[in-house]
Coordinates of C-alpha atoms in Angstrom, one line a residue:
X15 CA 50.0 -130.2 -127.4
X16 CA 47.9 -127.4 -125.9
X17 CA 45.5 -128.1 -123.1
X18 CA 42.5 -127.8 -125.4
X19 CA 44.0 -130.1 -128.1
X20 CA 42.4 -133.5 -128.4
X21 CA 44.6 -136.4 -127.3
X22 CA 45.8 -139.2 -129.5
X23 CA 44.4 -142.7 -128.7
X24 CA 46.1 -146.1 -129.0
X25 CA 44.1 -149.2 -128.0
X26 CA 46.0 -152.5 -127.7
X27 CA 43.5 -155.3 -127.9
X28 CA 44.6 -158.8 -127.2
X29 CA 42.7 -162.0 -127.8
X30 CA 41.8 -164.6 -125.1
X31 CA 44.0 -163.0 -122.5
X32 CA 43.0 -163.6 -118.9
X33 CA 43.1 -160.7 -116.5
X34 CA 45.4 -162.6 -114.1
X35 CA 48.2 -162.8 -116.7
X36 CA 49.0 -159.2 -115.7
X37 CA 51.2 -158.6 -112.7
X38 CA 49.2 -155.7 -111.5
X39 CA 46.3 -158.1 -111.0
X40 CA 48.4 -160.5 -109.0
X41 CA 50.2 -162.7 -111.5
X42 CA 53.6 -163.6 -109.9
X43 CA 55.4 -164.6 -113.1
X44 CA 56.6 -161.1 -114.0
X45 CA 55.1 -161.4 -117.5
X46 CA 53.9 -157.8 -117.9
X47 CA 56.3 -155.1 -116.6
X48 CA 55.2 -152.7 -119.2
X49 CA 51.5 -153.0 -118.5
X50 CA 52.3 -153.0 -114.8
X51 CA 54.1 -149.7 -115.1
X52 CA 51.1 -148.3 -117.1
X53 CA 48.9 -149.3 -114.2
X54 CA 51.2 -147.6 -111.7
X55 CA 51.2 -144.3 -113.7
X56 CA 47.6 -144.5 -114.9
X57 CA 44.4 -146.3 -114.1
X58 CA 43.6 -150.0 -113.5
X59 CA 40.0 -151.2 -113.6
X60 CA 39.9 -154.2 -111.3
X61 CA 36.7 -155.9 -112.4
X62 CA 36.1 -155.5 -116.2
X63 CA 33.8 -158.0 -117.7
X64 CA 33.3 -159.0 -121.4
X65 CA 29.6 -158.7 -122.4
X66 CA 30.0 -161.8 -124.7
X67 CA 33.1 -164.1 -124.2
X68 CA 33.6 -164.9 -127.8
X69 CA 35.8 -163.3 -130.4
X70 CA 33.5 -161.7 -133.0
X71 CA 30.7 -160.6 -130.6
X72 CA 33.1 -159.0 -128.1
X73 CA 35.0 -157.2 -130.8
X74 CA 31.8 -155.9 -132.3
X75 CA 30.8 -154.6 -128.9
X76 CA 34.0 -152.7 -128.7
X77 CA 33.4 -151.2 -132.1
X78 CA 29.8 -150.3 -131.4
X79 CA 29.4 -150.0 -127.6
X80 CA 26.4 -152.3 -128.0
X81 CA 25.3 -155.7 -126.8
X82 CA 25.5 -158.6 -129.3
X83 CA 21.7 -158.7 -129.7
X84 CA 21.8 -155.0 -130.7
X85 CA 24.7 -154.9 -133.1
X86 CA 23.7 -158.3 -134.6
X87 CA 27.0 -160.2 -134.3
X88 CA 25.8 -162.6 -131.7
X89 CA 28.1 -165.4 -132.8
X90 CA 31.2 -165.8 -135.0
X91 CA 30.7 -165.6 -138.8
X92 CA 28.3 -162.7 -138.9
X93 CA 29.3 -159.4 -140.6
X94 CA 29.2 -156.2 -138.6
X95 CA 26.6 -153.9 -140.1
X96 CA 28.0 -150.5 -141.1
X97 CA 26.7 -147.6 -139.0
X98 CA 27.5 -144.0 -138.2
X99 CA 28.0 -144.8 -134.5
X100 CA 30.9 -147.3 -135.1
X101 CA 34.0 -146.2 -133.1
X102 CA 36.3 -145.7 -136.1
X103 CA 33.7 -143.6 -137.9
X104 CA 33.1 -141.5 -134.8
X105 CA 36.8 -140.7 -134.5
X106 CA 37.1 -140.1 -138.3
X107 CA 34.1 -137.7 -138.2
X108 CA 35.8 -135.8 -135.4
X109 CA 38.9 -135.3 -137.6
X110 CA 41.1 -138.1 -136.3
X111 CA 43.6 -140.1 -138.5
X112 CA 42.3 -143.6 -137.9
X113 CA 44.2 -146.9 -138.1
X114 CA 43.4 -150.6 -137.6
X115 CA 46.0 -153.3 -137.5
X116 CA 45.6 -157.1 -137.0
X117 CA 42.6 -159.3 -136.4
X118 CA 39.2 -158.0 -137.6
X119 CA 36.9 -161.0 -137.4
X120 CA 33.9 -158.8 -138.2
X121 CA 33.4 -159.4 -141.9
X122 CA 32.6 -162.7 -143.7
X123 CA 35.4 -162.5 -146.2
X124 CA 37.6 -165.2 -144.6
X125 CA 41.0 -165.1 -146.3
X126 CA 39.9 -162.5 -148.8
X127 CA 40.4 -158.8 -148.1
X128 CA 37.8 -156.8 -146.3
X129 CA 36.5 -154.2 -148.8
X130 CA 37.1 -150.5 -148.0
X131 CA 33.4 -149.8 -147.4
X132 CA 33.5 -152.5 -144.7
X133 CA 36.5 -151.2 -142.8
X134 CA 34.4 -149.3 -140.3
X135 CA 35.9 -145.8 -140.8
X136 CA 39.6 -146.8 -140.4
X137 CA 41.7 -145.1 -143.1
X138 CA 45.0 -147.0 -142.4
X139 CA 44.3 -150.7 -142.6
X140 CA 46.7 -153.6 -142.1
X141 CA 44.4 -156.4 -141.2
X142 CA 42.8 -159.6 -142.1
X143 CA 39.2 -160.7 -141.4
X144 CA 40.3 -164.1 -140.0
X145 CA 44.0 -163.6 -139.3
X146 CA 44.5 -167.2 -138.0
X147 CA 43.5 -168.3 -141.5
X148 CA 45.9 -166.0 -143.4
X149 CA 48.8 -166.6 -141.1
X150 CA 50.6 -168.8 -138.7
X151 CA 52.7 -167.7 -135.6
X152 CA 55.8 -167.2 -137.7
X153 CA 54.5 -166.1 -141.1
X154 CA 51.5 -164.9 -143.1
X155 CA 49.8 -161.9 -144.6
X156 CA 47.3 -159.1 -144.0
X157 CA 45.8 -156.7 -146.4
X158 CA 46.1 -152.9 -146.7
X159 CA 43.3 -150.5 -147.2
X160 CA 43.3 -151.1 -150.9
X161 CA 42.9 -154.8 -150.5
X162 CA 46.5 -155.5 -151.5
X163 CA 48.2 -158.4 -149.7
X164 CA 51.0 -157.5 -147.3
X165 CA 53.2 -160.5 -146.4
X166 CA 55.3 -160.9 -143.3
X167 CA 58.0 -163.2 -141.9
X168 CA 58.8 -163.5 -138.3
X169 CA 56.7 -163.7 -135.2
X170 CA 53.1 -162.5 -135.8
X171 CA 53.0 -160.3 -132.7
X172 CA 56.2 -158.5 -133.9
X173 CA 54.8 -158.1 -137.4
X174 CA 51.6 -156.5 -136.2
X175 CA 53.5 -154.3 -133.8
X176 CA 55.7 -153.1 -136.7
X177 CA 52.6 -152.1 -138.7
X178 CA 51.3 -150.2 -135.7
X179 CA 54.7 -148.5 -135.3
X180 CA 54.6 -147.3 -139.0
X181 CA 51.2 -145.8 -138.4
X182 CA 52.3 -144.0 -135.3
X183 CA 55.3 -142.5 -137.1
X184 CA 53.3 -141.2 -140.1
X185 CA 53.5 -137.4 -140.7
X186 CA 50.2 -135.9 -139.7
X187 CA 48.7 -132.6 -138.6
X188 CA 45.8 -134.0 -136.6
X189 CA 45.4 -136.5 -133.7
X190 CA 45.3 -140.2 -134.3
X191 CA 43.1 -143.1 -133.2
X192 CA 44.7 -146.5 -133.6
X193 CA 43.5 -150.0 -132.7
X194 CA 46.2 -152.7 -132.6
X195 CA 44.3 -156.0 -132.5
X196 CA 46.6 -158.9 -131.8
X197 CA 45.5 -162.5 -132.5
X198 CA 47.6 -163.6 -129.6
X199 CA 47.6 -165.1 -127.0
X200 CA 44.7 -167.0 -128.8
X201 CA 45.7 -170.5 -129.8
X202 CA 46.4 -171.2 -133.5
X203 CA 43.3 -173.0 -134.6
X204 CA 44.7 -175.4 -137.1
X205 CA 47.5 -176.4 -134.8
X206 CA 45.3 -176.7 -131.7
X207 CA 48.2 -175.1 -129.8
X208 CA 49.4 -171.8 -128.2
X209 CA 52.7 -170.9 -129.8
X210 CA 55.2 -168.6 -128.1
X211 CA 58.3 -167.1 -129.8
X212 CA 61.3 -169.3 -129.8
X213 CA 62.7 -169.8 -126.3
X214 CA 59.9 -168.0 -124.5
X215 CA 58.0 -171.0 -123.4
X216 CA 61.1 -172.4 -121.8
X217 CA 61.2 -169.5 -119.4
X218 CA 57.8 -170.5 -118.0
X219 CA 58.2 -174.3 -118.0
X220 CA 57.3 -174.4 -114.3
X221 CA 54.3 -171.9 -114.5
X222 CA 52.1 -170.5 -111.8
X223 CA 48.7 -172.2 -112.2
X224 CA 45.7 -170.0 -111.6
X225 CA 43.6 -171.5 -108.8
X226 CA 40.5 -171.9 -110.9
X227 CA 42.4 -174.3 -113.2
X228 CA 44.5 -176.2 -110.7
X229 CA 43.5 -179.9 -110.5
X230 CA 40.7 -179.5 -113.1
X231 CA 40.8 -181.4 -116.4
X232 CA 41.6 -179.2 -119.3
X233 CA 44.7 -178.4 -121.5
X234 CA 46.2 -175.8 -119.2
X235 CA 49.1 -178.1 -118.2
X236 CA 50.6 -178.2 -121.7
X237 CA 49.4 -174.7 -122.7
X238 CA 50.5 -172.4 -119.9
X239 CA 54.2 -172.2 -120.7
X240 CA 53.5 -171.0 -124.3
X241 CA 50.5 -168.9 -123.2
X242 CA 52.7 -167.1 -120.7
X243 CA 55.5 -166.7 -123.2
X244 CA 53.1 -165.1 -125.7
X245 CA 51.9 -162.7 -123.0
X246 CA 55.4 -161.7 -122.2
X247 CA 56.2 -161.0 -125.8
X248 CA 53.1 -158.9 -126.2
X249 CA 54.1 -156.8 -123.2
X250 CA 57.6 -156.2 -124.7
X251 CA 56.0 -155.0 -127.9
X252 CA 53.7 -152.7 -126.0
X253 CA 56.9 -151.3 -124.5
X254 CA 58.3 -150.8 -128.0
X255 CA 55.2 -148.8 -128.9
X256 CA 55.4 -146.6 -125.9
X257 CA 59.0 -145.9 -126.8
X258 CA 57.8 -145.0 -130.3
X259 CA 55.3 -142.5 -128.9
X260 CA 58.1 -141.0 -126.7
X261 CA 60.4 -140.8 -129.8
X262 CA 57.6 -138.9 -131.6
X263 CA 57.3 -136.6 -128.7
X264 CA 53.6 -137.5 -128.2
X265 CA 53.7 -140.0 -125.3
X266 CA 52.2 -137.6 -122.8
X267 CA 49.6 -136.5 -125.3
X268 CA 48.4 -140.1 -126.0
X269 CA 45.8 -142.2 -124.2
X270 CA 47.0 -145.8 -124.2
X271 CA 44.6 -148.6 -123.3
X272 CA 45.5 -152.2 -122.8
X273 CA 42.6 -154.8 -122.8
X274 CA 41.4 -158.1 -124.2
X275 CA 38.1 -159.3 -125.8
X276 CA 37.7 -162.2 -123.3
X277 CA 39.7 -164.7 -121.4
X278 CA 40.5 -168.4 -121.5
X279 CA 39.5 -171.2 -119.1
X280 CA 41.6 -173.8 -121.0
X281 CA 38.7 -176.2 -121.6
X282 CA 38.1 -176.6 -117.9
X283 CA 34.5 -175.4 -118.0
X284 CA 33.3 -176.7 -121.3
X285 CA 34.8 -178.0 -124.5
X286 CA 35.8 -174.5 -125.6
X287 CA 38.4 -172.0 -124.3
X288 CA 35.7 -169.5 -123.4
X289 CA 32.0 -169.2 -124.2
X290 CA 31.0 -169.4 -120.5
X291 CA 30.1 -167.1 -117.7
X292 CA 33.1 -168.1 -115.6
X293 CA 35.8 -165.6 -114.5
X294 CA 38.3 -167.3 -116.8
X295 CA 36.1 -166.5 -119.7
X296 CA 34.6 -163.1 -119.0
X297 CA 37.1 -161.2 -116.8
X298 CA 39.7 -159.2 -118.7
X299 CA 42.5 -156.7 -118.0
X300 CA 41.8 -153.0 -118.6
X301 CA 44.5 -150.5 -118.0
X302 CA 44.6 -146.9 -119.3
X303 CA 47.3 -144.2 -119.2
X304 CA 47.6 -140.7 -120.6
X305 CA 45.4 -137.6 -120.6
X306 CA 42.4 -138.1 -118.2
X307 CA 43.8 -141.3 -116.7
X308 CA 47.1 -140.3 -115.1
X309 CA 47.6 -141.2 -111.5
X310 CA 44.1 -142.3 -110.9
X311 CA 45.0 -145.6 -109.2
X312 CA 42.7 -148.6 -109.0
X313 CA 39.0 -148.6 -109.7
X314 CA 37.1 -151.4 -107.9
X315 CA 33.6 -150.8 -109.4
X316 CA 32.2 -153.3 -111.9
X317 CA 32.9 -152.2 -115.5
X318 CA 32.0 -153.7 -118.8
X319 CA 33.9 -153.7 -122.1
X320 CA 30.8 -151.9 -123.4
X321 CA 32.1 -148.9 -121.4
X322 CA 35.3 -148.7 -123.4
X323 CA 33.9 -147.0 -126.6
X324 CA 32.0 -144.2 -124.8
X325 CA 35.0 -143.7 -122.5
X326 CA 37.4 -143.2 -125.4
X327 CA 35.1 -140.8 -127.1
X328 CA 34.5 -138.9 -123.9
X329 CA 38.2 -138.7 -123.2
X330 CA 38.7 -137.3 -126.7
X331 CA 36.0 -134.6 -126.2
X332 CA 33.5 -136.4 -128.5
X333 CA 30.0 -136.9 -127.4
X334 CA 29.2 -140.7 -127.3
X335 CA 26.3 -141.5 -129.6
X336 CA 23.0 -142.6 -127.9
X337 CA 23.3 -146.0 -129.5
X338 CA 26.1 -147.0 -127.1
X339 CA 24.8 -148.9 -124.1
X340 CA 27.9 -148.4 -121.9
X341 CA 28.9 -145.4 -119.8
X342 CA 32.1 -143.4 -119.8
X343 CA 34.5 -144.6 -117.1
X344 CA 35.8 -141.1 -116.6
X345 CA 32.9 -140.6 -114.2
X346 CA 34.5 -143.2 -111.9
X347 CA 37.8 -141.4 -111.6
X348 CA 36.7 -138.6 -109.2
X349 CA 33.5 -139.6 -107.3
X350 CA 31.6 -142.7 -108.1
X351 CA 28.1 -141.8 -109.3
X352 CA 25.3 -142.9 -107.1
X353 CA 23.7 -144.7 -110.0
X354 CA 26.7 -146.7 -111.1
X355 CA 25.8 -150.3 -111.9
X356 CA 26.0 -153.1 -109.3
X357 CA 25.9 -155.9 -112.0
X358 CA 27.2 -156.7 -115.5
X359 CA 24.9 -158.4 -118.0
X360 CA 26.5 -161.2 -120.1
X361 CA 25.2 -162.9 -123.2
X362 CA 26.5 -166.4 -124.2
X363 CA 26.3 -168.1 -127.6
X364 CA 27.7 -171.1 -129.5
X365 CA 28.5 -173.4 -126.5
X366 CA 25.0 -172.8 -125.3
X367 CA 22.3 -170.2 -125.6
X368 CA 22.7 -168.5 -122.2
X369 CA 22.7 -165.3 -120.2
X370 CA 24.4 -164.4 -116.9
X371 CA 24.8 -161.7 -114.3
X372 CA 28.1 -160.9 -112.7
X373 CA 27.7 -158.9 -109.4
X374 CA 30.4 -157.9 -107.0
X375 CA 29.6 -161.1 -105.0
X376 CA 27.8 -163.5 -107.3
X377 CA 27.9 -165.1 -110.7
X378 CA 24.5 -166.4 -111.9
X379 CA 24.1 -168.1 -115.2
X380 CA 21.2 -169.6 -117.1
X381 CA 20.7 -171.5 -120.4
X382 CA 18.1 -172.8 -122.8
X383 CA 18.3 -176.6 -122.4
X384 CA 16.4 -177.1 -125.7
X385 CA 18.3 -174.7 -128.0
X386 CA 21.7 -174.9 -129.6
X387 CA 23.9 -171.9 -129.1
X388 CA 24.4 -171.5 -132.8
X389 CA 20.8 -171.3 -134.0
X390 CA 19.3 -168.3 -132.3
X391 CA 20.5 -165.1 -130.6
X392 CA 17.9 -165.3 -127.7
X393 CA 15.3 -167.4 -126.1
X394 CA 12.0 -167.0 -124.3
X395 CA 12.9 -169.6 -121.7
X396 CA 16.0 -170.4 -119.7
X397 CA 16.9 -172.6 -116.8
X398 CA 19.3 -172.0 -114.0
X399 CA 22.8 -173.5 -114.5
X400 CA 25.4 -171.7 -112.4
X401 CA 25.5 -169.9 -109.1
X402 CA 28.9 -169.0 -107.5
X403 CA 29.6 -167.0 -104.3
X404 CA 32.7 -165.1 -105.4
X405 CA 33.3 -163.9 -101.8
X406 CA 33.6 -167.4 -100.4
X407 CA 34.6 -169.1 -103.6
X408 CA 36.5 -166.7 -105.9
X409 CA 37.8 -169.5 -108.1
X410 CA 34.3 -170.9 -108.8
X411 CA 35.0 -174.4 -107.7
X412 CA 31.6 -175.1 -106.1
X413 CA 28.4 -174.5 -108.1
X414 CA 25.6 -173.6 -105.6
X415 CA 22.7 -173.6 -108.1
X416 CA 19.7 -175.6 -106.8
X417 CA 21.0 -175.7 -103.3
X418 CA 18.3 -175.0 -100.7
X419 CA 20.5 -172.8 -98.6
X420 CA 20.9 -170.4 -101.5
X421 CA 17.3 -170.4 -102.8
X422 CA 16.7 -166.8 -101.7
X423 CA 19.8 -165.6 -103.4
X424 CA 18.8 -167.4 -106.6
X425 CA 15.3 -166.0 -106.4
X426 CA 16.7 -162.4 -106.3
X427 CA 19.2 -163.0 -109.0
X428 CA 16.6 -164.7 -111.2
X429 CA 14.5 -161.5 -111.1
X430 CA 17.4 -159.2 -111.7
X431 CA 18.6 -161.2 -114.7
X432 CA 15.1 -161.3 -116.2
X433 CA 15.0 -157.5 -115.7
X434 CA 18.3 -157.1 -117.5
X435 CA 17.3 -159.3 -120.4
X436 CA 14.0 -157.3 -120.8
X437 CA 15.9 -154.0 -120.6
X438 CA 18.5 -155.0 -123.2
X439 CA 16.6 -157.3 -125.5
X440 CA 13.0 -156.0 -125.1
X441 CA 11.3 -159.2 -124.0
X442 CA 11.2 -160.6 -120.5
X443 CA 11.9 -164.4 -120.6
X444 CA 10.8 -167.2 -118.2
X445 CA 13.7 -168.4 -116.1
X446 CA 13.1 -171.8 -114.5
X447 CA 14.7 -172.6 -111.1
X448 CA 17.2 -175.5 -111.1
X449 CA 15.6 -178.8 -110.2
X450 CA 18.7 -180.3 -108.7
X451 CA 22.1 -179.3 -107.3
X452 CA 25.2 -179.0 -109.5
X453 CA 28.7 -179.3 -108.2

């Protein structure tokens, strides 16, 4: 590839994968040697936060570069509106061969195929709207771009990887943009269980327990061996894809990104696996290699998944559309801009109607005590619910909200959060101080 040729782009998107499953972020289980090597040779973003820790809203944000209240998918079960600024359409318009494989979750077709006009600009399509309904860990089906059913046997991660490999090996005379969207390590809904490939959970029968989970009621004790086994298999499959790129002679010409839509707190913070402002829910891995990202080390600044779409476009020489709320992360790889953010804004739905700020030191969260999280995308009134000092309490074991000693901190964060809500959503809400302490 000549210096002025646009790069290929491969995005590997996992579902419900915590940042600390990756060795480069400190996991001691040796689950991710492939992604760790990517971090060594490329760029690792240390503090990447999901703008909405829920499957469909987060995935819509990746496709649009917008907050949930802007793209409209503020909870599961809402169709992503078609628009010219969608990531797949942007790459297709720029002449890229586009492919999408795996879990979509942005239509309302359920187990029926997503129609071609709702495939968001992706030409090669091997996906299902709700993949956990069309498949189980060892068998199932997706649909192709014509709506024809494509069955698979064997482990689902392997099957999706094979579909991606076939796309990467296609004859083409133009660059490609491919999103491989695994369902894993998300639990299988109708089984209420995480399911690793045969024999993989046994390797992690005595797992490292993340400190935010240790000693806290939840289902981490029975889930971690399988969860870790799934993460290991995903990493092996990413290695297979890198070998495929090398075999095609395009490894050095391809940007490869590894990330997740949100994390999992294993029902330690609410009755869900996510849907909260805690690190286990909102913090995700983000590792990039290839043109523009080689040998850039670790980036400590706060970043959002909203930054991923404009970053990919920027790296491909495509001007990000003005509808995208994030900023290209390429600007962090030389000198950090003076106006880079010092907070990430988070929207919460379904478990509660909430909002949060994640700064370098603090997590501050609010909710509407009188509203269900499934009935409305926003509120005019919130109440303080969470305040964590990440410097003193990185595992969020002590909730400081309502504590007199932290009233000044809460006052400042309350104003900053209200400002963020007004900037993103257009209306400035009332945020009521907590009336008692929470621990």
